[in-house]
Each structure stands twice: as C-alpha cells, then as structure tokens.
Short mmCIF file of C-alpha atoms and ligand atoms in Angstrom, two decimals:
data_model
loop_
_atom_site.label_atom_id
_atom_site.label_comp_id
_atom_site.label_asym_id
_atom_site.label_seq_id
_atom_site.Cartn_x
_atom_site.Cartn_y
_atom_site.Cartn_z
CA MET D 963 34.99 -21.91 3.89
CA SER D 964 31.33 -22.57 4.69
CA ILE D 965 30.00 -25.39 6.80
CA SER D 966 26.48 -26.85 6.75
CA PHE D 967 25.84 -27.01 10.45
CA ASN D 968 22.03 -26.71 10.53
CA GLN D 969 21.50 -30.47 10.25
CA HIS D 970 23.67 -31.26 13.27
CA PRO D 971 21.60 -33.20 15.87
CA ASP D 972 22.33 -30.56 18.51
CA VAL D 973 20.94 -27.83 16.21
CA ILE D 974 17.84 -29.85 15.35
CA LYS D 975 17.22 -30.27 19.06
CA LEU D 976 17.95 -26.59 19.78
CA LEU D 977 15.37 -25.39 17.22
CA GLU D 978 12.72 -27.80 18.51
CA ILE D 979 13.17 -26.47 22.02
CA SER D 980 13.36 -22.79 20.98
CA SER D 981 10.14 -23.21 18.92
CA GLY D 982 8.33 -24.61 21.97
CA PHE D 983 7.86 -28.15 20.57
CA THR D 984 8.94 -29.60 23.90
CA ASP D 985 6.50 -27.43 25.89
CA GLU D 986 2.77 -28.00 26.35
CA GLY D 987 1.41 -24.45 26.07
CA GLY D 988 1.33 -21.96 23.23
CA ASP D 989 -0.13 -21.97 19.73
CA PRO D 990 0.67 -25.09 17.64
CA ARG D 991 0.53 -23.33 14.25
CA PHE D 992 2.71 -20.51 15.49
CA LYS D 993 5.23 -23.01 16.82
CA LYS D 994 5.52 -24.63 13.38
CA ILE D 995 5.89 -21.27 11.65
CA MET D 996 8.63 -20.20 14.07
CA HIS D 997 10.38 -23.54 13.65
CA GLN D 998 10.43 -23.14 9.87
CA LEU D 999 11.58 -19.51 10.12
CA LEU D 1000 14.42 -20.28 12.56
CA GLY D 1001 15.57 -23.22 10.45
CA ASP D 1002 15.53 -21.00 7.32
CA ILE D 1003 17.67 -18.41 9.13
CA CYS D 1004 20.17 -21.09 10.15
CA ARG D 1005 20.32 -22.39 6.56
CA LEU D 1006 20.88 -18.83 5.31
CA ILE D 1007 23.72 -18.32 7.82
CA ASP D 1008 25.30 -21.59 6.64
CA ARG D 1009 24.83 -20.91 2.94
CA TYR D 1010 26.38 -17.42 2.97
CA ASP D 1011 28.75 -18.06 5.86
CA ILE D 1012 27.27 -15.09 7.68
CA SER D 1013 29.62 -13.75 10.35
CA ALA D 1014 28.61 -12.77 13.87
CA GLU D 1015 29.30 -9.16 12.90
CA GLU D 1016 26.90 -9.38 9.93
CA PHE D 1017 24.31 -11.10 12.10
CA TRP D 1018 24.36 -8.28 14.68
CA GLN D 1019 24.27 -5.71 11.88
CA ALA D 1020 21.01 -7.30 10.76
CA VAL D 1021 19.60 -7.26 14.31
CA ASN D 1022 20.53 -3.60 14.68
CA TYR D 1023 18.92 -2.91 11.31
CA LEU D 1024 15.63 -4.27 12.68
CA HIS D 1025 15.96 -1.97 15.71
CA THR D 1026 16.42 1.03 13.41
CA LEU D 1027 13.59 -0.08 11.11
CA GLY D 1028 11.21 -0.29 14.07
CA GLY D 1029 12.49 2.92 15.63
CA ARG D 1030 11.77 4.79 12.42
CA GLN D 1031 8.42 2.96 11.99
CA GLU D 1032 9.45 1.80 8.51
CA ALA D 1033 8.75 -1.96 8.74
CA ALA D 1034 5.60 -1.64 6.59
CA LEU D 1035 7.41 0.61 4.12
CA LEU D 1036 10.11 -2.03 3.68
CA ALA D 1037 7.46 -4.76 3.23
CA ALA D 1038 6.03 -2.70 0.36
CA GLY D 1039 9.47 -2.05 -1.13
CA LEU D 1040 10.44 -5.70 -1.07
CA GLY D 1041 7.29 -6.62 -2.99
CA LEU D 1042 5.87 -8.68 -0.13
CA GLU D 1043 2.69 -6.57 0.13
CA HIS D 1044 2.20 -6.97 -3.63
CA TYR D 1045 2.74 -10.72 -3.26
CA LEU D 1046 -0.25 -10.89 -0.89
CA ASP D 1047 -2.35 -9.16 -3.59
CA LEU D 1048 -1.20 -11.61 -6.26
CA ARG D 1049 -2.25 -14.49 -3.99
CA ASP D 1050 -5.69 -12.94 -3.41
CA ASP D 1051 -6.06 -12.42 -7.19
CA GLU D 1052 -5.31 -16.09 -7.75
CA LEU D 1053 -7.85 -17.17 -5.11
CA GLU D 1054 -10.50 -15.01 -6.84
CA ARG D 1055 -9.65 -16.54 -10.23
CA GLN D 1056 -10.06 -19.99 -8.70
CA ARG D 1057 -13.50 -18.91 -7.42
CA GLY D 1058 -14.38 -17.81 -10.97
CA LEU D 1059 -14.57 -14.11 -10.05
CA ALA D 1060 -13.63 -11.64 -12.79
CA GLY D 1061 -14.40 -8.14 -13.98
CA GLY D 1062 -14.20 -6.22 -10.71
CA THR D 1063 -11.78 -3.33 -10.15
CA PRO D 1064 -8.35 -4.85 -9.40
CA ARG D 1065 -7.00 -4.53 -5.89
CA THR D 1066 -3.58 -3.14 -5.14
CA ILE D 1067 -1.58 -2.50 -1.98
CA GLU D 1068 -2.76 -0.29 0.89
CA GLY D 1069 0.73 0.92 1.79
CA PRO D 1070 1.77 2.18 5.22
CA LEU D 1071 0.13 5.63 5.25
CA TYR D 1072 -3.62 5.10 5.80
CA VAL D 1073 -5.31 6.83 8.72
CA ALA D 1074 -8.82 5.71 9.77
CA ASN D 1075 -11.84 7.91 10.51
CA ALA D 1076 -11.35 10.66 7.93
CA PRO D 1077 -14.27 13.14 7.77
CA LEU D 1078 -17.34 11.53 6.15
CA SER D 1079 -19.74 13.33 3.82
CA GLU D 1080 -22.48 12.55 1.30
CA GLY D 1081 -21.73 12.68 -2.42
CA PHE D 1082 -19.03 15.35 -2.33
CA ALA D 1083 -16.08 16.54 -0.24
CA ARG D 1084 -13.31 19.05 -0.51
CA MET D 1085 -10.15 17.20 0.53
CA ASP D 1086 -7.50 19.93 0.71
CA ASP D 1087 -7.33 22.57 3.43
CA GLY D 1088 -6.28 25.27 0.96
CA ALA D 1089 -2.76 25.64 2.43
CA ASP D 1090 -1.03 24.05 -0.58
CA ALA D 1091 -1.28 26.16 -3.73
CA GLY D 1092 -1.43 23.03 -5.87
CA GLU D 1093 -3.28 22.48 -9.13
CA VAL D 1094 -6.97 21.92 -8.43
CA MET D 1095 -8.07 18.32 -9.08
CA TRP D 1096 -11.68 17.29 -9.59
CA LEU D 1097 -11.85 13.54 -8.99
CA HIS D 1098 -15.11 11.72 -9.56
CA GLY D 1099 -16.75 8.49 -10.63
CA GLN D 1100 -19.31 5.82 -9.93
CA VAL D 1101 -19.39 2.71 -7.77
CA SER D 1102 -21.27 -0.33 -9.06
CA GLY D 1103 -21.70 -4.00 -8.26
CA ALA D 1104 -20.41 -6.82 -10.47
CA ASP D 1105 -23.83 -6.83 -12.21
CA GLY D 1106 -23.19 -3.23 -13.34
CA ARG D 1107 -25.87 -1.73 -11.12
CA PRO D 1108 -24.83 1.50 -9.34
CA LEU D 1109 -24.40 1.24 -5.58
CA ALA D 1110 -25.88 4.10 -3.58
CA GLY D 1111 -24.48 4.63 -0.08
CA ALA D 1112 -21.12 2.95 -0.80
CA VAL D 1113 -18.26 4.49 1.19
CA VAL D 1114 -15.26 5.72 -0.82
CA ASP D 1115 -12.35 6.37 1.56
CA ILE D 1116 -9.71 8.42 -0.28
CA TRP D 1117 -6.19 9.46 0.76
CA HIS D 1118 -3.28 10.92 -1.16
CA ALA D 1119 -0.08 12.96 -0.89
CA ASN D 1120 0.37 16.71 -1.34
CA THR D 1121 2.52 18.40 -4.01
CA LEU D 1122 5.67 17.36 -2.12
CA GLY D 1123 4.63 13.70 -1.96
CA ASN D 1124 3.88 13.90 1.77
CA TYR D 1125 0.84 12.61 3.71
CA SER D 1126 -0.96 14.34 6.60
CA PHE D 1127 -0.28 12.85 10.09
CA PHE D 1128 3.10 11.52 8.90
CA ASP D 1129 3.97 15.06 7.78
CA LYS D 1130 3.18 17.25 10.78
CA SER D 1131 3.37 20.44 8.69
CA GLN D 1132 -0.07 19.55 7.25
CA SER D 1133 -3.37 19.87 9.11
CA ASP D 1134 -4.87 16.61 10.43
CA PHE D 1135 -6.87 14.75 7.76
CA ASN D 1136 -5.67 17.06 4.99
CA LEU D 1137 -6.15 15.09 1.73
CA ARG D 1138 -8.06 12.34 3.56
CA ARG D 1139 -11.85 12.07 3.17
CA ARG D 1140 -14.65 9.51 3.12
CA VAL D 1141 -17.50 10.14 0.68
CA LYS D 1142 -20.77 8.21 0.55
CA THR D 1143 -22.04 7.68 -2.99
CA ASP D 1144 -25.29 9.43 -3.95
CA ALA D 1145 -28.48 7.77 -5.27
CA ALA D 1146 -26.75 7.20 -8.64
CA GLY D 1147 -23.70 5.60 -6.98
CA ARG D 1148 -21.59 8.69 -7.65
CA TYR D 1149 -18.79 10.31 -5.65
CA ALA D 1150 -16.91 13.55 -6.34
CA VAL D 1151 -14.11 15.37 -4.56
CA ARG D 1152 -12.27 18.60 -5.01
CA SER D 1153 -8.59 18.23 -4.14
CA ILE D 1154 -5.12 19.07 -5.44
CA VAL D 1155 -3.07 17.00 -7.91
CA PRO D 1156 -0.69 14.83 -5.82
CA SER D 1157 3.01 14.30 -6.52
CA GLY D 1158 4.82 10.97 -6.33
CA TYR D 1159 6.28 9.68 -3.08
CA GLY D 1160 9.93 9.03 -2.26
CA CYS D 1161 11.19 7.00 0.73
CA PRO D 1162 12.83 9.13 3.45
CA PRO D 1163 16.36 9.48 1.98
CA ASP D 1164 18.07 9.08 5.38
CA GLY D 1165 15.90 6.14 6.51
CA PRO D 1166 16.61 2.39 6.81
CA THR D 1167 14.34 1.41 3.88
CA GLN D 1168 16.22 3.66 1.46
CA ALA D 1169 19.53 2.41 2.93
CA LEU D 1170 18.57 -1.18 2.10
CA LEU D 1171 17.31 -0.22 -1.37
CA ASN D 1172 20.64 1.54 -2.03
CA ARG D 1173 22.47 -1.70 -1.30
CA LEU D 1174 20.19 -3.40 -3.86
CA GLY D 1175 20.92 -0.68 -6.41
CA ARG D 1176 17.23 0.33 -6.38
CA HIS D 1177 15.40 3.65 -6.07
CA GLY D 1178 12.59 4.27 -3.56
CA ASN D 1179 10.12 6.28 -5.64
CA ARG D 1180 6.44 5.88 -6.39
CA PRO D 1181 4.48 7.51 -9.22
CA ALA D 1182 1.73 10.02 -8.36
CA HIS D 1183 -1.19 7.97 -7.02
CA ILE D 1184 -4.45 8.15 -5.09
CA HIS D 1185 -5.49 5.48 -2.57
CA PHE D 1186 -9.02 4.11 -2.13
CA PHE D 1187 -10.94 1.81 0.14
CA VAL D 1188 -14.36 1.16 -1.39
CA SER D 1189 -17.00 -0.66 0.62
CA ALA D 1190 -20.70 -1.41 0.35
CA PRO D 1191 -22.96 -3.87 2.20
CA GLY D 1192 -23.00 -7.31 0.55
CA HIS D 1193 -19.79 -6.61 -1.39
CA LYS D 1194 -16.12 -7.39 -0.92
CA HIS D 1195 -14.10 -4.56 0.58
CA LEU D 1196 -11.80 -3.14 -2.12
CA THR D 1197 -8.33 -1.75 -1.37
CA THR D 1198 -6.87 -0.07 -4.43
CA GLN D 1199 -5.05 2.91 -5.91
CA ILE D 1200 -5.06 4.78 -9.19
CA ASN D 1201 -1.93 6.11 -10.86
CA LEU D 1202 -1.90 9.34 -12.81
CA ASN D 1203 -0.82 8.70 -16.38
CA GLY D 1204 2.32 10.48 -17.58
CA ASP D 1205 4.40 10.08 -14.39
CA ARG D 1206 7.98 8.98 -15.05
CA TYR D 1207 7.68 6.26 -12.37
CA LEU D 1208 4.33 4.92 -13.70
CA TRP D 1209 5.84 1.50 -14.52
CA ASP D 1210 8.78 1.77 -12.15
CA ASP D 1211 7.03 1.91 -8.76
CA PHE D 1212 9.35 0.75 -5.95
CA ALA D 1213 6.26 -0.77 -4.27
CA PHE D 1214 4.93 -2.63 -7.36
CA ALA D 1215 1.37 -1.26 -7.13
CA THR D 1216 0.78 -0.20 -10.76
CA ARG D 1217 -1.77 -2.18 -12.77
CA ALA D 1218 -2.87 -1.34 -16.32
CA GLU D 1219 -6.56 -1.16 -15.30
CA LEU D 1220 -5.73 1.34 -12.53
CA ILE D 1221 -4.17 4.08 -14.68
CA ALA D 1222 -6.23 7.26 -14.97
CA ASP D 1223 -5.65 10.11 -17.41
CA PRO D 1224 -5.48 13.54 -15.80
CA VAL D 1225 -7.43 15.82 -18.14
CA LYS D 1226 -6.78 19.59 -18.26
CA VAL D 1227 -10.07 21.47 -18.27
CA THR D 1228 -10.01 25.13 -19.28
CA ASP D 1229 -13.75 25.47 -20.02
CA ALA D 1230 -15.02 28.18 -17.64
CA ALA D 1231 -18.58 26.79 -17.77
CA ILE D 1232 -17.40 23.41 -16.42
CA ALA D 1233 -15.38 25.14 -13.68
CA ALA D 1234 -18.42 27.23 -12.72
CA ARG D 1235 -20.67 24.16 -12.60
CA ARG D 1236 -18.16 22.50 -10.25
CA ASP D 1237 -17.80 25.72 -8.23
CA LEU D 1238 -14.04 25.77 -9.02
CA PRO D 1239 -11.95 28.93 -9.45
CA GLY D 1240 -11.01 28.15 -13.08
CA ALA D 1241 -8.73 25.88 -15.07
CA HIS D 1242 -8.22 22.54 -13.30
CA THR D 1243 -7.41 18.86 -13.78
CA GLU D 1244 -10.15 16.25 -13.92
CA VAL D 1245 -9.68 12.61 -13.08
CA THR D 1246 -12.50 10.12 -13.60
CA PHE D 1247 -12.48 6.67 -12.06
CA ASP D 1248 -15.30 4.14 -11.64
CA PHE D 1249 -15.24 1.14 -9.29
CA SER D 1250 -16.82 -2.27 -9.64
CA LEU D 1251 -17.12 -4.38 -6.47
CA TYR D 1252 -17.26 -8.16 -6.21
CA PRO D 1253 -20.08 -9.77 -4.21
CA ALA D 1254 -19.06 -10.69 -0.66
C1 MBD Z 2209 3.19 5.43 -0.19
O1 MBD Z 2209 2.49 6.55 -0.41
C2 MBD Z 2209 2.64 4.28 -0.55
O2 MBD Z 2209 1.42 4.33 -1.08
C3 MBD Z 2209 3.32 3.07 -0.38
C4 MBD Z 2209 2.71 1.81 -0.82
C5 MBD Z 2209 4.56 3.06 0.18
C6 MBD Z 2209 5.12 4.24 0.54
C7 MBD Z 2209 4.44 5.43 0.37
FE1 FE Z 2210 0.67 6.31 -1.12
#
C-alpha cells in the first residue's frame, strides 16, 4: 500500500528548511533547484513506495559510481548529455542558425593539452599494430570560406576501444592530438582505425544498464573539438560507417550528418604521397563553424 506523504505540512516545512529557504545566506537559485529536486525525490518515494532498503541501495550506488569515476559515463548512457545537445540545437534553430556541422556529445574521456602541431600530426605511438587511418578535411565558416589557423582537437580509442590516460597500458596522449589548419583551412592526421567502446563490464554503469535490459556499447567513432576566433566552439564526433552499433549507440551520439565512410586505399602512389607504408583506410571529414 502506498501513501502520498509528500504534501503533509510537516514535510513541506522540512523541505523548506533543508533547502535553506529559512536561512539568509546561500544562493537563491540553487536553493530553488534543491527544493524542487528534494520534492521530486519525495514524490518518487511515495509513488513507488520505495523502502528504506531500496533508498540506501541507491545511496550506495552513488558511492560506487563516484568511486569508479563513472558519473559522466552514466549521464551519457541515460541520454542526459544528448538532451543538452538537443536543447542547444533548438536554441540555434530559434536564432535562425542552420547549415553548420551538427554538435554531438563530448563524452567522459577528453584530456586537455594534447600535443599541438601545424597542418599535420601522427596520432598513434606505433605500439598498436592497427590498420593505418589517414583522416583529413577542411574547416570553414558558415559563409563557406576556409578558416586558416583553426584548432582541430582530436581524440579516439585504440583497436580495443580504450583511450589513453584511462587505459594506463597506452602512452600518455596516444591517439590525442591538436592540429592547426593550414592556409587552406586543411588538417590531416595519420592514426589507426579505432574500434567501438564498451562500458567496463564490472562497473556501476553497466550494472544499471543491465537492469534496464540495455547494452553499453558505442560504434567506432572519433571525437573533435573545432575552434576558431570569431566562431562558436564545436564539440562533435564522427562515426565510421559499417559498424554494427552505428544506430544503436548507448550514448545516443550518432547523427546522419556525422557518418563518415572509411575508404580502403590500395594505390601505392597515394600511400607514397602520404608517406604511409602501404594500403590504408582514408576518412574525409569537413567542418563548418557557426559565427560566435
Ligand atoms: C566514449 O568513448 C564516449 O565517447 C562516450 C560518450 C561514452 C563512453 C565512452
Ligand atoms: Fe569516445
């Protein structure tokens, strides 16, 4: 039997005091947000008749989530990070902006200050005998004009779906580089073809997904921050076409305009021009930035 106790005068008073309404100090907006959140939790407890045991299970879950540093991973998996993108998209539509490269989630695995170079970088340290990937393209403004000196910050997983820093078996900044576009707005990197990511199978995010009957996999993807003076900072990713999880990403990041075809290149002349050992995969992706 469930009772609706949250409207009891004692509870209303309790939540006003616990949210700091009866105290002078603090941040007024934060007080209101906390008041709403605490009230929502009480309504949830009432609605599903949540037991003390279930409540403490949830509290312990948060301890584990924090201990394993998976709070941001869970936010991605629950679609909340994607929700923020959808809201930003809507705000841009209302401003009449259109035609730029779509944003998509950053995810929890970015590391700042990757090595910076001009025009070109090799991203892999050579330790992973993966398939060579030549990734290149052009950055332009909304008017179509190429942007020289734009910074393309790129990060992606290795052939096991793991990222340097989070995976200590890789060298620091492996598969993480910043490249400044050349005079024609172009960037190019040599790297290895990444594999898709899977949530740590023994972690709290995967445990929650299991209870929802969901998987925790992402298709093979490459992350980008693209920035240039006078333009809006772009956070995005591209997905490699052909991956079985392309339209079944547990983090909801796939967008039709962000799918790139990996092209097998066997032409020795092209490999030689790119200073590559031989057959490789090419991925081309151009970016268009909105004005700031
Ligand atoms: C990733 O590589 C990622 O990009 C996201 C969003 C979540 C987990 C792992
Ligand atoms: Fe990722």
